[in-house]
Amino acid sequence: MKRRGFFVILTVALTARLIATFDPLWLDEIWSLEIARHAGSLKELLRVTTAANSHILITLWMYLIGDVQHGWILRVPSFVFSLLSLFWVIVLGQR
């Protein structure tokens, strides 16, 4: 029974996260993308990111992958880490 509940929770969470991944970009994501686009170097990116309302890791990801056609690519790290965190919460909750 516990395994069934685990898979139900995981399936619902995966579906919700997958749907959200393909939504249009939010304002903070657009802001981070613009910072990444206009940064001339990694040093400048780090300086601007610490002064702006932008998360440094996602802005660094956007800087490294460059311009993309689809916004969902920008959300890959968020999608992966949200699933990993959900997995660990479920595993720890079963103890």
Short mmCIF file of N, CA and C in Angstrom, two decimals:
data_model
loop_
_atom_site.label_atom_id
_atom_site.label_comp_id
_atom_site.label_asym_id
_atom_site.label_seq_id
_atom_site.Cartn_x
_atom_site.Cartn_y
_atom_site.Cartn_z
N MET A 1 0.82 -1.20 0.00
CA MET A 1 0.00 0.00 0.00
C MET A 1 0.86 1.26 0.00
N LYS A 2 1.97 1.23 0.75
CA LYS A 2 2.84 2.40 0.80
C LYS A 2 3.43 2.71 -0.57
N ARG A 3 3.79 1.68 -1.31
CA ARG A 3 4.37 1.91 -2.63
C ARG A 3 3.35 2.51 -3.59
N ARG A 4 2.13 2.07 -3.46
CA ARG A 4 1.08 2.60 -4.32
C ARG A 4 0.88 4.09 -4.04
N GLY A 5 0.83 4.45 -2.78
CA GLY A 5 0.70 5.86 -2.40
C GLY A 5 1.89 6.68 -2.88
N PHE A 6 3.07 6.09 -2.79
CA PHE A 6 4.28 6.75 -3.27
C PHE A 6 4.16 7.07 -4.76
N PHE A 7 3.74 6.10 -5.53
CA PHE A 7 3.64 6.30 -6.97
C PHE A 7 2.50 7.25 -7.36
N VAL A 8 1.43 7.25 -6.59
CA VAL A 8 0.34 8.19 -6.85
C VAL A 8 0.81 9.61 -6.61
N ILE A 9 1.47 9.84 -5.47
CA ILE A 9 1.99 11.18 -5.15
C ILE A 9 3.01 11.62 -6.18
N LEU A 10 3.90 10.72 -6.53
CA LEU A 10 4.94 11.04 -7.52
C LEU A 10 4.34 11.35 -8.88
N THR A 11 3.33 10.62 -9.29
CA THR A 11 2.68 10.84 -10.59
C THR A 11 1.95 12.18 -10.62
N VAL A 12 1.22 12.49 -9.57
CA VAL A 12 0.51 13.77 -9.50
C VAL A 12 1.50 14.93 -9.50
N ALA A 13 2.56 14.80 -8.71
CA ALA A 13 3.56 15.87 -8.64
C ALA A 13 4.29 16.04 -9.97
N LEU A 14 4.63 14.93 -10.59
CA LEU A 14 5.31 15.00 -11.89
C LEU A 14 4.41 15.66 -12.93
N THR A 15 3.15 15.32 -12.94
CA THR A 15 2.21 15.91 -13.89
C THR A 15 2.06 17.41 -13.66
N ALA A 16 1.91 17.81 -12.41
CA ALA A 16 1.77 19.23 -12.09
C ALA A 16 3.02 20.01 -12.48
N ARG A 17 4.19 19.47 -12.18
CA ARG A 17 5.43 20.16 -12.53
C ARG A 17 5.64 20.21 -14.04
N LEU A 18 5.26 19.15 -14.71
CA LEU A 18 5.42 19.12 -16.16
C LEU A 18 4.52 20.15 -16.83
N ILE A 19 3.30 20.26 -16.37
CA ILE A 19 2.38 21.27 -16.92
C ILE A 19 2.92 22.67 -16.66
N ALA A 20 3.40 22.92 -15.45
CA ALA A 20 3.92 24.25 -15.10
C ALA A 20 5.19 24.59 -15.89
N THR A 21 5.95 23.58 -16.26
CA THR A 21 7.18 23.81 -17.01
C THR A 21 6.90 24.44 -18.37
N PHE A 22 5.77 24.12 -18.96
CA PHE A 22 5.45 24.62 -20.29
C PHE A 22 4.61 25.89 -20.28
N ASP A 23 4.34 26.45 -19.09
CA ASP A 23 3.63 27.73 -19.00
C ASP A 23 4.54 28.86 -19.52
N PRO A 24 3.95 30.00 -19.87
CA PRO A 24 4.79 31.15 -20.26
C PRO A 24 5.71 31.56 -19.12
N LEU A 25 6.81 32.22 -19.47
CA LEU A 25 7.76 32.67 -18.46
C LEU A 25 7.14 33.71 -17.54
N TRP A 26 7.53 33.68 -16.28
CA TRP A 26 7.07 34.66 -15.31
C TRP A 26 7.99 35.87 -15.38
N LEU A 27 7.55 36.95 -14.75
CA LEU A 27 8.30 38.20 -14.80
C LEU A 27 9.71 38.04 -14.25
N ASP A 28 9.89 37.33 -13.14
CA ASP A 28 11.23 37.17 -12.57
C ASP A 28 12.13 36.34 -13.50
N GLU A 29 11.55 35.40 -14.22
CA GLU A 29 12.33 34.61 -15.18
C GLU A 29 12.76 35.47 -16.37
N ILE A 30 11.86 36.32 -16.83
CA ILE A 30 12.19 37.23 -17.93
C ILE A 30 13.27 38.21 -17.49
N TRP A 31 13.17 38.68 -16.27
CA TRP A 31 14.17 39.60 -15.72
C TRP A 31 15.54 38.92 -15.68
N SER A 32 15.60 37.69 -15.19
CA SER A 32 16.86 36.94 -15.15
C SER A 32 17.40 36.70 -16.55
N LEU A 33 16.52 36.39 -17.48
CA LEU A 33 16.93 36.16 -18.86
C LEU A 33 17.54 37.41 -19.48
N GLU A 34 16.94 38.55 -19.22
CA GLU A 34 17.48 39.81 -19.74
C GLU A 34 18.84 40.13 -19.14
N ILE A 35 18.99 39.86 -17.85
CA ILE A 35 20.30 40.06 -17.21
C ILE A 35 21.34 39.16 -17.86
N ALA A 36 20.99 37.91 -18.10
CA ALA A 36 21.92 36.96 -18.70
C ALA A 36 22.26 37.35 -20.14
N ARG A 37 21.29 37.84 -20.88
CA ARG A 37 21.53 38.24 -22.27
C ARG A 37 22.48 39.42 -22.38
N HIS A 38 22.36 40.36 -21.45
CA HIS A 38 23.14 41.59 -21.55
C HIS A 38 24.49 41.53 -20.83
N ALA A 39 24.74 40.45 -20.14
CA ALA A 39 26.03 40.33 -19.43
C ALA A 39 27.14 40.06 -20.45
N GLY A 40 28.18 40.85 -20.38
CA GLY A 40 29.29 40.68 -21.31
C GLY A 40 30.26 39.59 -20.89
N SER A 41 30.29 39.30 -19.60
CA SER A 41 31.21 38.28 -19.09
C SER A 41 30.60 37.65 -17.84
N LEU A 42 31.22 36.58 -17.41
CA LEU A 42 30.75 35.90 -16.20
C LEU A 42 30.92 36.81 -14.98
N LYS A 43 32.02 37.55 -14.94
CA LYS A 43 32.26 38.48 -13.83
C LYS A 43 31.16 39.55 -13.76
N GLU A 44 30.80 40.09 -14.91
CA GLU A 44 29.74 41.09 -14.95
C GLU A 44 28.40 40.48 -14.54
N LEU A 45 28.15 39.26 -14.99
CA LEU A 45 26.91 38.57 -14.63
C LEU A 45 26.80 38.42 -13.11
N LEU A 46 27.87 38.01 -12.48
CA LEU A 46 27.85 37.83 -11.02
C LEU A 46 27.67 39.16 -10.30
N ARG A 47 28.27 40.21 -10.82
CA ARG A 47 28.13 41.53 -10.20
C ARG A 47 26.70 42.04 -10.33
N VAL A 48 26.13 41.93 -11.50
CA VAL A 48 24.77 42.44 -11.76
C VAL A 48 23.74 41.60 -11.02
N THR A 49 23.94 40.29 -10.99
CA THR A 49 22.97 39.40 -10.35
C THR A 49 22.85 39.65 -8.87
N THR A 50 23.96 39.95 -8.22
CA THR A 50 23.90 40.20 -6.77
C THR A 50 23.19 41.51 -6.46
N ALA A 51 23.17 42.43 -7.40
CA ALA A 51 22.51 43.72 -7.19
C ALA A 51 21.05 43.70 -7.64
N ALA A 52 20.68 42.75 -8.46
CA ALA A 52 19.32 42.70 -9.01
C ALA A 52 18.46 41.71 -8.23
N ASN A 53 17.19 41.73 -8.53
CA ASN A 53 16.26 40.79 -7.91
C ASN A 53 16.24 39.53 -8.77
N SER A 54 17.33 38.78 -8.72
CA SER A 54 17.48 37.63 -9.59
C SER A 54 18.27 36.56 -8.86
N HIS A 55 17.89 35.30 -9.04
CA HIS A 55 18.62 34.21 -8.41
C HIS A 55 19.85 33.89 -9.24
N ILE A 56 20.96 33.81 -8.58
CA ILE A 56 22.24 33.69 -9.28
C ILE A 56 22.37 32.38 -10.06
N LEU A 57 21.88 31.28 -9.52
CA LEU A 57 22.06 30.00 -10.21
C LEU A 57 21.24 29.90 -11.49
N ILE A 58 20.00 30.34 -11.45
CA ILE A 58 19.18 30.26 -12.66
C ILE A 58 19.67 31.25 -13.70
N THR A 59 20.14 32.41 -13.25
CA THR A 59 20.68 33.39 -14.20
C THR A 59 21.97 32.88 -14.82
N LEU A 60 22.78 32.19 -14.04
CA LEU A 60 23.99 31.57 -14.57
C LEU A 60 23.64 30.49 -15.60
N TRP A 61 22.62 29.69 -15.30
CA TRP A 61 22.15 28.67 -16.25
C TRP A 61 21.72 29.33 -17.57
N MET A 62 20.97 30.42 -17.47
CA MET A 62 20.50 31.11 -18.66
C MET A 62 21.66 31.70 -19.45
N TYR A 63 22.66 32.19 -18.75
CA TYR A 63 23.85 32.75 -19.40
C TYR A 63 24.61 31.65 -20.14
N LEU A 64 24.75 30.49 -19.53
CA LEU A 64 25.52 29.41 -20.12
C LEU A 64 24.84 28.78 -21.33
N ILE A 65 23.52 28.66 -21.31
CA ILE A 65 22.85 28.02 -22.45
C ILE A 65 22.53 29.01 -23.57
N GLY A 66 22.57 30.30 -23.27
CA GLY A 66 22.34 31.30 -24.30
C GLY A 66 20.88 31.42 -24.68
N ASP A 67 20.65 32.04 -25.82
CA ASP A 67 19.27 32.22 -26.30
C ASP A 67 18.68 30.89 -26.74
N VAL A 68 17.45 30.67 -26.34
CA VAL A 68 16.76 29.43 -26.69
C VAL A 68 15.41 29.78 -27.31
N GLN A 69 14.88 28.85 -28.07
CA GLN A 69 13.60 29.04 -28.73
C GLN A 69 12.42 28.84 -27.78
N HIS A 70 12.59 27.94 -26.81
CA HIS A 70 11.48 27.55 -25.95
C HIS A 70 11.81 27.83 -24.49
N GLY A 71 10.88 28.45 -23.79
CA GLY A 71 11.08 28.79 -22.39
C GLY A 71 11.23 27.60 -21.47
N TRP A 72 10.66 26.46 -21.84
CA TRP A 72 10.74 25.30 -20.95
C TRP A 72 12.18 24.86 -20.74
N ILE A 73 13.06 25.12 -21.68
CA ILE A 73 14.47 24.75 -21.53
C ILE A 73 15.09 25.50 -20.36
N LEU A 74 14.64 26.72 -20.14
CA LEU A 74 15.17 27.51 -19.03
C LEU A 74 14.74 26.93 -17.68
N ARG A 75 13.68 26.16 -17.68
CA ARG A 75 13.15 25.61 -16.43
C ARG A 75 13.63 24.19 -16.13
N VAL A 76 14.49 23.64 -16.94
CA VAL A 76 14.98 22.27 -16.73
C VAL A 76 15.59 22.09 -15.33
N PRO A 77 16.50 22.97 -14.88
CA PRO A 77 17.05 22.77 -13.53
C PRO A 77 15.98 22.80 -12.44
N SER A 78 15.03 23.71 -12.55
CA SER A 78 13.96 23.80 -11.56
C SER A 78 13.12 22.53 -11.55
N PHE A 79 12.83 22.01 -12.73
CA PHE A 79 12.05 20.78 -12.84
C PHE A 79 12.80 19.60 -12.21
N VAL A 80 14.05 19.46 -12.55
CA VAL A 80 14.85 18.33 -12.04
C VAL A 80 14.99 18.40 -10.53
N PHE A 81 15.36 19.56 -10.01
CA PHE A 81 15.57 19.67 -8.57
C PHE A 81 14.27 19.60 -7.78
N SER A 82 13.17 20.02 -8.36
CA SER A 82 11.89 19.87 -7.64
C SER A 82 11.51 18.40 -7.53
N LEU A 83 11.78 17.63 -8.57
CA LEU A 83 11.51 16.19 -8.49
C LEU A 83 12.43 15.49 -7.51
N LEU A 84 13.70 15.88 -7.50
CA LEU A 84 14.63 15.29 -6.54
C LEU A 84 14.23 15.61 -5.10
N SER A 85 13.82 16.85 -4.87
CA SER A 85 13.41 17.21 -3.51
C SER A 85 12.14 16.47 -3.10
N LEU A 86 11.21 16.31 -4.02
CA LEU A 86 10.00 15.55 -3.73
C LEU A 86 10.34 14.10 -3.41
N PHE A 87 11.23 13.53 -4.18
CA PHE A 87 11.65 12.15 -3.96
C PHE A 87 12.23 12.00 -2.55
N TRP A 88 13.10 12.93 -2.16
CA TRP A 88 13.73 12.84 -0.83
C TRP A 88 12.73 13.05 0.30
N VAL A 89 11.76 13.92 0.10
CA VAL A 89 10.72 14.12 1.11
C VAL A 89 9.93 12.84 1.31
N ILE A 90 9.59 12.19 0.21
CA ILE A 90 8.83 10.93 0.31
C ILE A 90 9.66 9.85 0.97
N VAL A 91 10.93 9.74 0.58
CA VAL A 91 11.81 8.72 1.17
C VAL A 91 11.98 8.96 2.66
N LEU A 92 12.24 10.20 3.05
CA LEU A 92 12.42 10.52 4.47
C LEU A 92 11.12 10.37 5.25
N GLY A 93 10.00 10.62 4.60
CA GLY A 93 8.70 10.48 5.26
C GLY A 93 8.33 9.02 5.52
N GLN A 94 8.91 8.12 4.79
CA GLN A 94 8.60 6.70 4.98
C GLN A 94 9.40 6.08 6.13
N ARG A 95 10.36 6.79 6.65
CA ARG A 95 11.18 6.26 7.76
C ARG A 95 10.48 6.37 9.07
#
